[in-house]
Amino acid sequence: MNTPQPSARIDRQDGSISVEFALMLVLFFMPLLIGIVDFGQILHAQSVVTRAAREGVVAAARNQDIPTAVDAYIQNAGYDTSLAHIATAGSRVAGEPVMVTVRYDTSAMVIIPWQGISPNMTQVVATATAQQF
């Protein structure tokens, strides 16, 4: 009795399923990985900006220069100080509150251009308040 031999054509297709799966895996998980990296960078920038705002109000409470303190902290964290915008409000009179707001543009540090997807992700903002001594 003659049994049919497996053709070479069937044998050549065995590895193609693995290759297709690997390609689809990359196409699905690469954007997810890039999004996680971007979110981590934005979260770190938010942490740095929050701490810089706190350093600014501590400098204000000690009657020191606010932009110098904020820029020093941002620079020590490894960020570009030209992308930071510092605003102050309140009085620098003893017993009065002073508020420092720091905005940092994160559009240059992310991989995915989030401006079209979520405009709130293009900058991080932090505000801190302290009382003048």
Coordinates of C-alpha atoms in Angstrom, one line a residue:
M1 CA 0.0 0.0 0.0
N2 CA 1.3 3.4 -0.9
T3 CA 1.1 6.1 1.7
P4 CA 1.4 9.7 0.5
Q5 CA 4.7 11.4 1.5
P6 CA 4.5 14.8 3.1
S7 CA 5.3 17.4 0.6
A8 CA 8.1 19.9 1.0
R9 CA 5.6 22.7 0.6
I10 CA 3.9 21.8 4.0
D11 CA 7.3 21.6 5.7
R12 CA 8.3 25.1 4.6
Q13 CA 5.3 26.7 6.2
D14 CA 5.9 25.3 9.7
G15 CA 8.2 28.3 10.6
S16 CA 6.1 31.0 9.0
I17 CA 3.5 30.9 11.8
S18 CA 6.3 31.6 14.4
V19 CA 7.6 34.5 12.3
E20 CA 4.1 36.0 11.8
F21 CA 3.4 35.6 15.6
A22 CA 6.7 37.4 16.4
L23 CA 5.9 40.3 14.0
M24 CA 2.4 40.7 15.4
L25 CA 3.8 40.6 19.0
V26 CA 6.2 43.4 18.2
L27 CA 3.5 45.5 16.5
F28 CA 1.1 45.2 19.4
F29 CA 3.5 45.5 22.3
M30 CA 5.9 48.1 21.0
P31 CA 3.4 51.0 21.3
L32 CA 2.5 49.7 24.8
L33 CA 6.2 49.7 25.8
I34 CA 6.8 53.2 24.4
G35 CA 3.7 54.5 26.2
I36 CA 5.0 53.0 29.5
V37 CA 8.4 54.7 29.0
D38 CA 6.7 58.1 28.1
F39 CA 4.5 57.8 31.2
G40 CA 7.5 57.1 33.4
Q41 CA 9.4 60.1 32.0
I42 CA 6.4 62.4 32.6
L43 CA 5.9 61.1 36.1
H44 CA 9.5 61.7 36.9
A45 CA 9.3 65.2 35.5
Q46 CA 6.2 65.9 37.6
S47 CA 8.1 64.7 40.7
V48 CA 11.1 67.0 39.9
V49 CA 8.9 70.0 39.2
T50 CA 6.9 69.5 42.4
R51 CA 10.1 69.4 44.4
A52 CA 11.5 72.4 42.6
A53 CA 8.3 74.4 43.5
R54 CA 8.9 73.4 47.1
E55 CA 12.5 74.5 47.0
G56 CA 11.2 77.8 45.6
V57 CA 8.8 78.5 48.5
V58 CA 11.5 77.5 51.0
A59 CA 13.8 80.1 49.3
A60 CA 11.0 82.7 49.5
A61 CA 10.4 81.9 53.1
R62 CA 14.1 82.5 53.8
N63 CA 14.0 85.7 51.7
Q64 CA 16.3 84.3 49.1
D65 CA 16.0 84.4 45.3
I66 CA 13.2 82.1 44.1
P67 CA 14.2 81.5 40.4
T68 CA 17.8 80.7 41.5
A69 CA 16.6 78.0 43.9
V70 CA 14.1 76.5 41.4
D71 CA 16.6 76.5 38.5
A72 CA 19.3 74.9 40.7
Y73 CA 17.0 72.0 41.6
I74 CA 15.9 71.5 38.0
Q75 CA 19.4 71.6 36.8
N76 CA 20.7 69.2 39.5
A77 CA 17.9 66.8 38.4
G78 CA 19.3 66.8 34.9
Y79 CA 16.6 68.8 33.2
D80 CA 16.9 71.9 30.9
T81 CA 16.1 75.0 32.9
S82 CA 15.1 76.9 29.8
L83 CA 11.9 74.8 29.6
A84 CA 10.8 75.7 33.1
H85 CA 8.6 78.7 33.7
I86 CA 8.4 80.1 37.2
A87 CA 5.6 82.3 38.5
T88 CA 5.2 83.7 42.0
A89 CA 2.2 85.2 43.7
G90 CA 1.7 86.7 47.1
S91 CA 3.6 89.0 49.3
R92 CA 7.1 88.7 50.6
V93 CA 6.1 90.4 53.8
A94 CA 6.6 88.5 57.1
G95 CA 3.5 86.5 58.0
E96 CA 2.1 86.6 54.5
P97 CA 1.8 83.5 52.2
V98 CA 3.9 83.3 49.0
M99 CA 3.0 80.9 46.2
V100 CA 5.4 79.5 43.6
T101 CA 4.1 77.8 40.4
V102 CA 6.5 75.9 38.2
R103 CA 5.6 74.8 34.6
Y104 CA 7.8 72.5 32.7
D105 CA 7.4 71.7 29.0
T106 CA 7.7 67.9 28.5
S107 CA 6.9 67.8 24.7
A108 CA 10.6 67.4 23.9
M109 CA 11.3 64.5 26.2
V110 CA 8.7 62.0 25.2
I111 CA 8.7 59.5 22.3
I112 CA 5.1 59.8 21.2
P113 CA 3.8 63.3 20.3
W114 CA 1.0 63.6 22.9
Q115 CA -0.1 67.0 21.8
G116 CA -2.8 65.6 19.5
I117 CA -3.8 62.8 21.9
S118 CA -3.8 64.5 25.2
P119 CA -2.8 68.2 25.4
N120 CA -2.5 67.9 29.2
M121 CA 0.5 65.7 28.8
T122 CA 2.7 68.3 27.1
Q123 CA 3.6 70.0 30.4
V124 CA 3.7 69.4 34.1
V125 CA 2.7 72.0 36.6
A126 CA 3.3 72.2 40.4
T127 CA 2.3 74.8 42.9
A128 CA 3.6 75.2 46.4
T129 CA 2.7 77.7 49.1
A130 CA 4.6 78.8 52.2
Q131 CA 4.5 81.6 54.8
Q132 CA 7.1 84.2 54.9
F133 CA 9.1 84.3 58.1

